Short mmCIF file of C-alpha atoms in Angstrom, two decimals:
data_model
loop_
_atom_site.label_atom_id
_atom_site.label_comp_id
_atom_site.label_asym_id
_atom_site.label_seq_id
_atom_site.Cartn_x
_atom_site.Cartn_y
_atom_site.Cartn_z
CA MET A 1 99.14 98.92 88.57
CA THR A 2 100.50 98.95 92.03
CA GLU A 3 98.17 96.74 93.35
CA LYS A 4 99.09 93.94 90.56
CA LEU A 5 102.78 94.20 91.87
CA LEU A 6 101.78 93.91 95.01
CA LEU A 7 100.24 91.03 94.00
CA PHE A 8 101.97 89.28 91.78
CA GLY A 9 105.00 89.80 94.37
CA GLY A 10 102.11 87.92 97.21
CA ALA A 11 101.79 91.13 98.96
CA ILE A 12 97.84 91.14 99.13
CA HIS A 13 95.88 88.33 97.50
CA GLN A 14 92.94 90.66 96.24
CA ALA A 15 93.64 93.70 94.74
CA GLY A 16 90.68 96.89 94.96
CA GLU A 17 90.13 98.24 91.99
CA VAL A 18 91.30 101.77 92.18
CA LYS A 19 88.50 103.85 90.30
CA ALA A 20 87.60 107.62 90.02
CA ARG A 21 84.98 108.28 92.72
CA ARG A 22 82.83 105.60 92.37
CA ALA A 23 85.42 102.70 93.81
CA SER A 24 83.81 100.23 95.85
CA LYS A 25 87.41 99.64 96.64
CA SER A 26 90.40 101.39 96.86
CA ALA A 27 94.35 101.41 95.98
CA THR A 28 95.49 99.36 98.84
CA SER A 29 98.35 102.18 98.43
CA ASP A 30 95.63 105.20 99.32
CA TRP A 31 95.45 104.90 102.41
CA MET A 32 94.16 108.41 102.83
CA ASP A 33 89.80 108.99 103.17
CA LEU A 34 90.56 111.57 100.27
CA GLU A 35 92.70 109.59 98.31
CA LYS A 36 90.28 106.68 99.01
CA GLN A 37 87.46 110.28 98.10
CA ARG A 38 88.15 110.84 94.70
CA GLY A 39 90.24 107.06 93.58
CA ILE A 40 94.06 109.01 93.07
CA SER A 41 96.94 108.94 95.04
CA ILE A 42 97.56 111.98 97.13
CA SER A 43 100.26 111.02 98.77
CA SER A 44 103.20 109.44 98.33
CA THR A 45 103.98 105.49 100.02
CA ALA A 46 106.33 102.89 100.37
CA LEU A 47 105.29 100.01 100.22
CA THR A 48 107.25 96.32 100.03
CA PHE A 49 107.28 93.16 98.82
CA GLU A 50 109.22 89.80 97.67
CA PHE A 51 109.39 89.23 94.25
CA LYS A 52 111.77 85.54 92.97
CA ASP A 53 114.14 86.34 96.18
CA SER A 54 114.28 89.91 95.75
CA PHE A 55 113.21 92.70 97.68
CA ILE A 56 111.50 95.10 96.42
CA ASN A 57 110.34 98.47 97.60
CA LEU A 58 108.13 100.09 96.25
CA LEU A 59 106.97 104.35 96.55
CA ASP A 60 103.50 104.43 94.72
CA THR A 61 103.92 108.41 93.84
CA PRO A 62 100.94 110.56 93.11
CA GLY A 63 100.52 111.07 89.58
CA HIS A 64 98.59 114.56 89.21
CA GLN A 65 101.50 117.26 88.98
CA ASP A 66 100.42 119.86 91.59
CA PHE A 67 101.68 116.91 93.40
CA SER A 68 105.60 116.59 92.03
CA GLU A 69 107.53 117.85 94.43
CA ASP A 70 106.92 114.52 96.86
CA THR A 71 107.23 112.99 94.51
CA TYR A 72 110.43 114.83 94.00
CA ARG A 73 111.40 113.77 97.33
CA THR A 74 110.31 109.86 96.65
CA LEU A 75 113.22 109.82 94.39
CA SER A 76 115.43 110.30 95.74
CA ALA A 77 114.77 107.70 97.75
CA ALA A 78 114.50 105.48 94.60
CA ASP A 79 116.88 103.50 92.14
CA ASN A 80 114.82 103.69 89.55
CA ALA A 81 111.58 104.43 88.22
CA VAL A 82 108.68 103.06 87.01
CA MET A 83 106.25 106.01 84.06
CA LEU A 84 103.28 104.90 83.72
CA VAL A 85 101.35 106.09 79.75
CA ASP A 86 97.74 106.07 79.11
CA GLY A 87 97.98 104.17 75.62
CA ALA A 88 94.76 105.76 74.77
CA LYS A 89 96.21 109.30 75.37
CA GLY A 90 100.13 109.06 75.64
CA ILE A 91 102.28 111.60 76.89
CA GLU A 92 100.45 113.31 78.75
CA PRO A 93 101.13 116.73 80.09
CA GLN A 94 100.66 115.92 83.54
CA THR A 95 103.79 112.39 82.30
CA ARG A 96 105.73 114.97 81.30
CA LYS A 97 106.08 116.84 84.16
CA LEU A 98 106.46 114.30 86.48
CA PHE A 99 109.22 112.35 83.82
CA ALA A 100 111.33 115.32 83.88
CA VAL A 101 111.52 115.18 87.23
CA ALA A 102 112.52 111.60 87.05
CA ARG A 103 115.21 113.33 84.06
CA MET A 104 116.43 115.44 86.47
CA ARG A 105 117.03 112.80 89.49
CA LYS A 106 119.26 110.37 86.89
CA LEU A 107 117.41 107.27 87.60
CA PRO A 108 117.13 104.92 84.64
CA ILE A 109 113.64 105.34 84.13
CA PHE A 110 110.85 101.51 82.46
CA THR A 111 107.92 102.42 80.70
CA PHE A 112 104.78 100.15 81.28
CA VAL A 113 101.62 101.21 78.59
CA ASN A 114 99.26 101.10 80.61
CA LYS A 115 95.22 100.28 79.24
CA MET A 116 95.65 98.15 75.81
CA ASP A 117 92.31 96.74 75.97
CA ARG A 118 90.99 100.33 75.70
CA PRO A 119 91.07 101.67 71.54
CA ALA A 120 94.86 102.91 72.07
CA LEU A 121 97.95 105.20 70.05
CA ASN A 122 99.90 101.93 68.05
CA GLY A 123 103.33 100.58 69.51
CA PHE A 124 105.53 102.88 66.75
CA GLU A 125 103.19 106.27 68.56
CA ILE A 126 104.50 105.82 71.07
CA VAL A 127 107.98 104.87 70.93
CA GLU A 128 107.91 108.27 68.97
CA GLN A 129 106.81 110.30 71.37
CA LEU A 130 108.86 109.25 74.17
CA GLU A 131 112.01 110.08 71.04
CA LYS A 132 110.14 113.05 70.14
CA GLU A 133 109.25 114.65 74.13
CA PHE A 134 112.33 113.38 75.57
CA GLY A 135 114.84 112.38 73.59
CA LEU A 136 114.28 109.65 74.73
CA GLN A 137 115.30 106.32 73.08
CA SER A 138 113.63 103.43 74.01
CA TYR A 139 113.88 99.39 73.57
CA PRO A 140 110.37 97.56 73.36
CA ILE A 141 111.16 95.13 76.17
CA ASN A 142 107.48 93.34 74.68
CA TRP A 143 104.71 94.82 71.72
CA PRO A 144 101.44 95.08 71.51
CA ILE A 145 99.03 92.50 68.76
CA GLY A 146 96.13 94.95 68.19
CA SER A 147 94.06 96.92 71.11
CA GLY A 148 90.60 97.78 72.23
CA ASP A 149 88.64 95.16 72.12
CA ARG A 150 91.39 93.55 69.47
CA PHE A 151 93.86 92.86 71.85
CA CYS A 152 95.33 89.85 71.96
CA GLY A 153 98.43 89.90 73.60
CA VAL A 154 101.73 90.85 73.13
CA TYR A 155 105.11 89.93 71.83
CA HIS A 156 107.90 89.55 74.49
CA ARG A 157 110.57 90.08 72.71
CA PRO A 158 113.73 87.96 74.79
CA THR A 159 112.00 85.29 74.85
CA GLN A 160 110.92 85.41 70.92
CA LYS A 161 107.46 83.76 72.39
CA VAL A 162 104.03 85.05 71.66
CA VAL A 163 102.28 85.51 74.79
CA THR A 164 98.01 85.82 74.49
CA TYR A 165 95.38 87.65 75.87
CA GLU A 166 91.86 85.73 77.40
CA ARG A 167 89.48 88.67 79.01
CA ARG A 168 87.50 86.95 81.79
CA GLY A 169 84.85 88.17 83.32
CA LYS A 170 84.75 91.92 84.79
CA GLY A 171 87.55 92.31 87.92
CA GLN A 172 89.76 88.32 86.63
CA ALA A 173 92.76 88.70 85.65
CA ALA A 174 93.11 87.46 82.29
CA VAL A 175 94.21 83.85 80.80
CA GLN A 176 97.09 83.93 78.99
CA LYS A 177 99.27 81.26 77.11
CA GLU A 178 102.38 80.92 75.67
CA TYR A 179 103.56 80.10 71.47
CA GLU A 180 106.11 80.30 69.85
CA LEU A 181 105.46 82.68 67.45
CA SER A 182 105.00 79.66 64.12
CA ASP A 183 103.17 78.42 65.75
CA PRO A 184 99.99 77.76 63.02
CA ALA A 185 97.34 77.54 66.14
CA LEU A 186 98.23 81.11 66.54
CA GLN A 187 96.01 81.80 63.39
CA SER A 188 92.98 80.17 65.10
CA ILE A 189 93.58 83.10 67.78
CA ILE A 190 95.25 86.10 66.75
CA GLU A 191 92.56 87.81 63.43
CA PRO A 192 94.87 88.09 59.90
CA ASP A 193 94.94 91.67 59.47
CA LEU A 194 96.66 91.40 63.38
CA LEU A 195 99.40 88.65 62.93
CA GLU A 196 100.68 89.82 59.37
CA GLN A 197 100.76 93.56 61.37
CA LEU A 198 102.70 91.57 63.79
CA HIS A 199 104.78 90.09 61.44
CA GLU A 200 105.81 93.49 59.69
CA ASP A 201 105.91 95.57 63.29
CA LEU A 202 108.88 93.36 63.95
CA GLU A 203 110.65 93.30 60.91
CA LEU A 204 110.50 96.95 61.22
CA LEU A 205 112.06 96.60 64.84
CA GLU A 206 114.67 94.65 64.08
CA VAL A 207 115.06 97.02 60.79
CA LEU A 208 115.27 99.98 63.44
CA GLY A 209 118.81 97.83 64.78
CA ASP A 210 118.83 99.32 68.49
CA SER A 211 120.92 96.54 71.15
CA LEU A 212 118.97 96.35 74.22
CA ASP A 213 122.61 97.39 76.91
CA VAL A 214 121.98 97.56 80.34
CA GLU A 215 124.24 100.17 81.24
CA ALA A 216 123.22 102.94 79.07
CA ILE A 217 119.12 101.71 80.99
CA HIS A 218 121.37 102.77 83.97
CA ARG A 219 122.78 105.81 82.67
CA GLY A 220 118.87 106.95 81.94
CA ASP A 221 119.73 107.01 78.19
CA ILE A 222 117.84 104.05 76.79
CA THR A 223 113.96 103.63 78.51
CA PRO A 224 112.49 99.33 78.20
CA LEU A 225 108.48 99.35 76.83
CA TYR A 226 106.18 97.38 77.44
CA PHE A 227 102.58 96.98 77.02
CA GLY A 228 99.69 96.01 78.14
CA SER A 229 97.04 95.96 81.28
CA ALA A 230 97.22 96.52 84.52
CA MET A 231 92.98 96.43 85.27
CA SER A 232 93.18 92.90 83.59
CA SER A 233 96.64 91.50 85.00
CA PHE A 234 97.48 91.57 81.96
CA GLY A 235 102.10 91.96 81.21
CA VAL A 236 102.02 93.12 84.36
CA GLU A 237 104.51 89.80 85.52
CA LEU A 238 106.21 90.01 82.38
CA PHE A 239 106.89 93.39 83.37
CA LEU A 240 108.02 92.69 86.93
CA GLN A 241 110.21 89.72 85.62
CA SER A 242 111.91 91.79 82.83
CA PHE A 243 112.26 94.82 85.36
CA ILE A 244 114.35 92.28 88.23
CA SER A 245 117.49 92.41 85.87
CA LEU A 246 117.14 94.95 83.38
CA SER A 247 116.96 97.54 87.08
CA ALA A 248 120.13 99.46 88.61
CA LYS A 249 120.74 98.15 91.75
CA PRO A 250 121.28 99.95 95.86
CA GLY A 251 124.27 102.33 94.22
CA PRO A 252 126.71 104.11 95.93
CA MET A 253 126.21 108.07 97.24
CA VAL A 254 127.99 111.03 97.08
CA SER A 255 127.56 113.44 100.16
CA ARG A 256 128.01 117.13 100.08
CA THR A 257 131.97 117.72 99.94
CA GLY A 258 132.31 114.59 97.07
CA VAL A 259 133.12 112.00 99.22
CA THR A 260 131.50 108.22 97.85
CA VAL A 261 129.36 106.24 99.97
CA PRO A 262 129.26 103.21 99.04
CA PRO A 263 126.55 100.86 100.03
CA THR A 264 128.73 98.01 101.83
CA SER A 265 130.32 100.87 103.76
CA ALA A 266 130.48 99.55 107.84
CA ASN A 267 128.87 102.61 108.72
CA PHE A 268 125.11 103.42 108.50
CA SER A 269 123.85 106.50 106.62
CA GLY A 270 120.64 106.74 105.77
CA LEU A 271 118.36 109.56 104.27
CA VAL A 272 115.74 111.22 105.56
CA PHE A 273 113.21 111.38 102.00
CA LYS A 274 109.88 112.26 103.19
CA LEU A 275 107.70 113.11 106.77
CA GLN A 276 104.36 112.46 107.13
CA ALA A 277 101.78 113.19 110.07
CA ASN A 278 98.81 111.27 111.22
CA MET A 279 99.29 108.02 109.64
CA ASP A 280 97.85 106.57 112.58
CA ALA A 281 94.55 108.81 113.59
CA ARG A 282 93.99 107.22 117.11
CA HIS A 283 97.63 108.59 117.27
CA ARG A 284 98.79 111.53 115.23
CA ASP A 285 101.74 110.30 115.24
CA LYS A 286 104.66 112.18 112.84
CA VAL A 287 106.93 109.16 110.71
CA ALA A 288 109.20 109.76 109.03
CA PHE A 289 110.68 108.32 106.46
CA VAL A 290 114.68 107.07 106.07
CA ARG A 291 116.04 105.02 102.84
CA VAL A 292 118.87 103.04 104.08
CA VAL A 293 122.02 104.97 101.95
CA SER A 294 124.73 102.18 103.27
CA GLY A 295 125.60 100.36 106.61
CA ARG A 296 123.41 97.76 108.39
CA PHE A 297 120.40 99.73 110.57
CA GLU A 298 119.22 97.51 113.68
CA LYS A 299 116.48 98.75 116.15
CA GLY A 300 117.64 100.48 118.99
CA MET A 301 120.50 101.59 117.37
CA LYS A 302 121.82 105.59 117.93
CA VAL A 303 122.25 108.15 115.35
CA LYS A 304 123.21 111.42 114.53
CA VAL A 305 121.28 114.11 112.72
CA ALA A 306 124.33 115.75 110.82
CA ARG A 307 122.57 119.04 109.85
CA THR A 308 121.94 119.40 113.76
CA GLY A 309 124.85 116.68 115.67
CA ARG A 310 121.97 115.35 118.18
CA VAL A 311 121.95 111.93 118.58
CA VAL A 312 118.68 109.99 118.37
CA THR A 313 117.87 106.42 119.42
CA LEU A 314 115.98 104.91 116.63
CA ALA A 315 113.74 102.58 119.29
CA ALA A 316 110.61 102.19 117.50
CA PRO A 317 111.69 101.24 113.86
CA GLN A 318 109.36 99.77 111.69
CA ARG A 319 108.72 98.56 107.60
CA MET A 320 105.34 100.55 106.08
CA PHE A 321 102.90 99.03 103.82
CA ALA A 322 100.53 102.17 102.56
CA ASN A 323 99.54 103.13 107.01
CA GLU A 324 100.24 99.37 107.94
CA ARG A 325 103.58 98.65 109.54
CA GLN A 326 105.78 95.74 111.26
CA THR A 327 108.17 96.08 113.68
CA VAL A 328 111.50 96.40 111.57
CA LEU A 329 114.95 94.85 113.38
CA GLU A 330 117.53 94.98 111.02
CA GLY A 331 118.04 97.01 107.49
CA PHE A 332 120.47 97.84 105.01
CA SER A 333 120.90 100.28 101.61
CA GLY A 334 117.85 100.57 98.99
CA ASP A 335 115.29 98.68 102.35
CA VAL A 336 112.82 101.76 102.89
CA ILE A 337 112.30 102.49 106.85
CA GLY A 338 109.76 104.55 108.52
CA LEU A 339 111.23 105.66 112.71
CA THR A 340 109.12 108.08 115.04
CA ASN A 341 110.12 111.44 114.14
CA PRO A 342 110.37 113.19 117.75
CA GLY A 343 110.52 116.22 116.10
CA ALA A 344 114.76 116.39 115.05
CA PHE A 345 113.61 115.22 111.06
CA VAL A 346 113.87 117.64 108.00
CA ILE A 347 113.15 116.47 104.27
CA GLY A 348 117.41 115.86 103.64
CA ASP A 349 118.31 115.18 106.40
CA THR A 350 121.45 112.81 107.41
CA LEU A 351 120.98 109.78 109.35
CA CYS A 352 124.61 108.39 110.67
CA THR A 353 127.43 107.48 113.31
CA GLY A 354 130.95 106.94 111.90
CA PRO A 355 132.56 109.90 110.93
CA ASN A 356 129.62 112.19 109.73
CA VAL A 357 128.55 112.90 106.47
CA ALA A 358 126.02 114.77 104.75
CA PHE A 359 124.01 113.99 100.85
CA PRO A 360 123.01 116.88 99.12
CA GLY A 361 120.13 117.92 100.47
CA ILE A 362 116.00 118.20 98.59
CA PRO A 363 115.39 121.34 97.53
CA THR A 364 111.55 122.66 97.57
CA PHE A 365 110.17 123.62 94.15
CA SER A 366 109.63 127.42 93.04
CA PRO A 367 105.39 127.58 94.09
CA GLU A 368 103.90 129.75 92.10
CA LEU A 369 100.56 129.25 94.63
CA PHE A 370 99.74 131.92 96.63
CA CYS A 371 97.33 132.28 99.58
CA TYR A 372 96.39 133.16 103.58
CA MET A 373 94.67 130.62 105.09
CA ARG A 374 92.67 131.55 108.35
CA CYS A 375 89.99 130.17 110.05
CA ALA A 376 87.56 131.00 113.37
CA PRO A 377 89.24 132.31 116.96
CA ASN A 378 87.77 130.25 118.58
CA GLN A 379 89.83 127.09 116.24
CA LYS A 380 93.24 129.33 117.06
CA LYS A 381 95.46 126.57 118.76
CA ALA A 382 93.55 123.67 116.65
CA PHE A 383 94.61 125.67 113.34
CA THR A 384 98.66 126.24 114.74
CA LYS A 385 98.59 122.22 115.64
CA GLY A 386 97.68 121.43 111.96
CA VAL A 387 99.93 124.26 109.81
CA GLU A 388 102.48 123.34 112.04
CA GLY A 389 101.76 119.15 111.66
CA LEU A 390 101.77 119.17 107.76
CA LEU A 391 104.68 122.50 107.89
CA GLY A 392 106.82 119.62 108.36
CA GLU A 393 106.15 116.94 106.17
CA GLY A 394 105.86 119.41 103.12
CA ALA A 395 102.55 119.02 102.42
CA VAL A 396 102.54 123.06 100.92
CA GLN A 397 105.06 125.03 101.63
CA VAL A 398 104.39 128.21 104.39
CA LEU A 399 105.63 131.33 104.46
CA TYR A 400 104.73 134.67 106.74
CA SER A 401 104.34 138.47 106.61
CA THR A 402 106.67 140.95 107.49
CA ASP A 403 104.07 142.81 109.42
CA ASP A 404 104.01 141.67 113.24
CA TYR A 405 100.16 142.32 113.33
CA ILE A 406 99.48 139.80 110.38
CA VAL A 407 99.69 136.57 111.08
CA ASP A 408 98.04 133.92 109.40
CA PRO A 409 100.08 131.78 107.46
CA ILE A 410 100.94 132.24 103.12
CA LEU A 411 99.77 129.01 102.28
CA ALA A 412 102.78 128.36 99.53
CA ALA A 413 102.12 125.79 96.67
CA VAL A 414 102.79 124.00 93.11
CA GLY A 415 99.24 123.77 92.18
CA GLN A 416 95.47 124.59 93.14
CA LEU A 417 95.04 120.57 94.77
CA GLN A 418 98.24 121.08 97.65
CA PHE A 419 95.55 124.01 98.64
CA GLU A 420 92.33 121.78 98.82
CA VAL A 421 94.47 118.86 100.57
CA VAL A 422 95.63 120.78 103.14
CA GLN A 423 92.34 122.98 103.76
CA TYR A 424 90.62 118.79 103.31
CA ARG A 425 93.15 117.63 105.86
CA MET A 426 92.61 120.67 108.44
CA LYS A 427 89.09 119.46 108.32
CA ASP A 428 89.10 116.03 108.81
CA GLU A 429 92.42 115.26 111.20
CA TYR A 430 91.99 118.92 113.63
CA GLY A 431 87.95 119.57 113.13
CA VAL A 432 89.38 123.42 112.04
CA ASP A 433 87.07 124.81 109.44
CA THR A 434 89.01 126.97 106.93
CA THR A 435 89.18 129.96 104.53
CA LEU A 436 91.52 131.03 101.43
CA GLU A 437 92.15 133.77 100.55
CA PRO A 438 93.90 133.92 97.11
CA LEU A 439 97.13 136.52 96.46
CA SER A 440 98.78 137.50 93.12
CA PHE A 441 102.12 136.39 94.34
CA SER A 442 103.39 133.28 90.59
CA ILE A 443 107.21 133.31 91.65
CA ALA A 444 108.68 133.50 95.08
CA ARG A 445 112.70 134.53 95.36
CA TRP A 446 114.34 133.35 98.78
CA VAL A 447 116.89 136.12 99.87
CA LYS A 448 121.07 134.11 99.45
CA GLY A 449 122.38 137.28 101.75
CA GLY A 450 119.71 137.36 104.06
CA TRP A 451 118.08 140.08 105.59
CA GLU A 452 121.44 141.88 105.40
CA ALA A 453 121.31 142.46 102.07
CA VAL A 454 117.76 143.05 101.56
CA GLU A 455 118.17 146.11 104.22
CA ALA A 456 120.74 146.55 101.89
CA ALA A 457 118.83 147.23 99.08
CA GLY A 458 116.61 149.18 100.62
CA ARG A 459 113.03 149.67 98.95
CA ILE A 460 111.96 146.98 95.73
CA PHE A 461 109.88 147.96 93.96
CA ASN A 462 106.75 146.53 92.59
CA THR A 463 107.91 143.40 95.25
CA THR A 464 106.52 141.81 99.00
CA VAL A 465 108.70 140.97 101.55
CA ALA A 466 107.62 137.10 103.41
CA LYS A 467 109.88 135.70 105.37
CA ASP A 468 109.85 130.63 105.46
CA VAL A 469 109.19 129.21 108.53
CA TRP A 470 113.64 129.36 109.26
CA GLY A 471 112.78 133.47 109.07
CA ARG A 472 115.04 133.85 106.02
CA PRO A 473 113.08 136.44 103.02
CA VAL A 474 111.53 135.79 100.80
CA LEU A 475 110.70 138.03 97.82
CA LEU A 476 107.87 137.61 96.35
CA PHE A 477 106.13 138.82 92.43
CA ARG A 478 103.78 139.09 90.67
CA ASN A 479 105.11 137.85 86.67
CA GLU A 480 108.62 136.74 85.76
CA PHE A 481 108.75 140.91 84.24
CA ALA A 482 108.43 142.08 87.88
CA LEU A 483 111.34 139.51 88.92
CA ASN A 484 113.45 140.72 86.41
CA GLN A 485 112.71 144.34 86.49
CA VAL A 486 114.04 144.25 90.43
CA ILE A 487 116.83 142.36 89.32
CA SER A 488 118.12 144.24 86.59
CA SER A 489 117.45 147.40 88.95
CA GLU A 490 120.15 148.98 91.76
CA SER A 491 118.46 147.54 94.47
CA GLY A 492 118.50 143.64 92.60
CA GLU A 493 122.64 143.68 92.25
CA LYS A 494 122.30 144.40 96.38
CA LEU A 495 119.83 141.53 97.00
CA GLY A 496 122.50 139.36 95.48
CA GLU A 497 121.91 135.96 94.26
CA LEU A 498 118.02 134.60 94.02
CA SER A 499 116.86 131.06 94.45
CA PRO A 500 113.66 129.79 93.36
CA TYR A 501 113.85 126.88 96.71
CA SER A 502 115.41 126.94 99.70
CA LEU A 503 117.04 124.35 101.88
CA PRO A 504 116.50 123.92 105.05
CA PRO A 505 119.70 125.39 107.21
CA ASP A 506 122.47 123.55 108.98
CA VAL A 507 122.43 124.46 112.38
#
């Protein structure tokens, strides 16, 4: 889908087909070697293109639920979310988790039902799933005519026209033509039972009576619904045209102190929502992705990091296109800019000029899987460098034992695939072979009261105390029973508040 959006936006001239493992071409947005091998997105990527006098910053996020934390961070920089649904499978388990993440950010959600050229659920089943699973009303912008081998087009409700779909050769865009619904020619183009079904479906849509309320879309109460086939490029351009007119434009952001910062503010402000190491393997660089919130960004400007007060010169800003980049001279609200990271930034940092302003931080997800990661003694130096690099970008969370004799890091992740990616990248980017030793924990809680609270609590049963990279205490539990047992005990009262996530401390 990402490829075809870029294709219609003129950013690329030939779309690489995204197929599992056997793909001869990989998606433009999938720049990491492992992504190309597996045919899936592992890391969020920023891409910018122009469509009908509008600039679109496309933040392509992983679709796998194991990377939902990366998706959450990326959505903190987005104004809208586009959810892809497999027409045959409907709403899958990983879709549920990622959709919940989008709802947490209170974003307008646009739903594109893909792969309609394969056997698929009917449109009303998708509508029912959205309402049943998420309590979300949908407004179909277009409506499918058949599916699988019989998929022959869509009815476009805004123009009240039938847009027909005609297959071409493998990998080629489908031929499409427009007809009035009353055009007699449709009787020779669409099979009689499908044409009759279309009229019945449209009558039922009218009976349902939902209207297209743009404000409700922006509140996240209604999702515009689209049907098509990204592989055949059918329905993608219709989606883009509609998205441009219905999507929320860059708006104000509220600071931690409750101050609303409008995009038109004279002072620059931006949010660091992602860090990425080694996008350019030749230079082992670190890039910070910044969403411009307000004001005007200019190359070479000096900004303050709100968390530390440090002043940094932004001398080499870049606009990212997967792992390709071009120098940026200026930017405005909604733009995504890549900055060389001199070690001054962490995820969730606010950059600003003028009066100090800090936007809410981006919390980590509560990890559910834990393991020690180890290497051979002769690779320790490269191992340490790799852990620091991957830690900084949030590929996984890293904890350490409170026992000074145990120096191996504890990796903490939301999903198993995160561990596999870290091992692969340690080998590919740092030349280090690693082994993992699983730990039997499933829950982590940060002690808000710090080490004083831990010491006051005394001995805590069925719990292991670790520390995070900031040196703060983290309690590890095997299960919910062990957690609840501690909370309800005398030690739990002395521990005070336990948090399932963490934020970088202010300096």
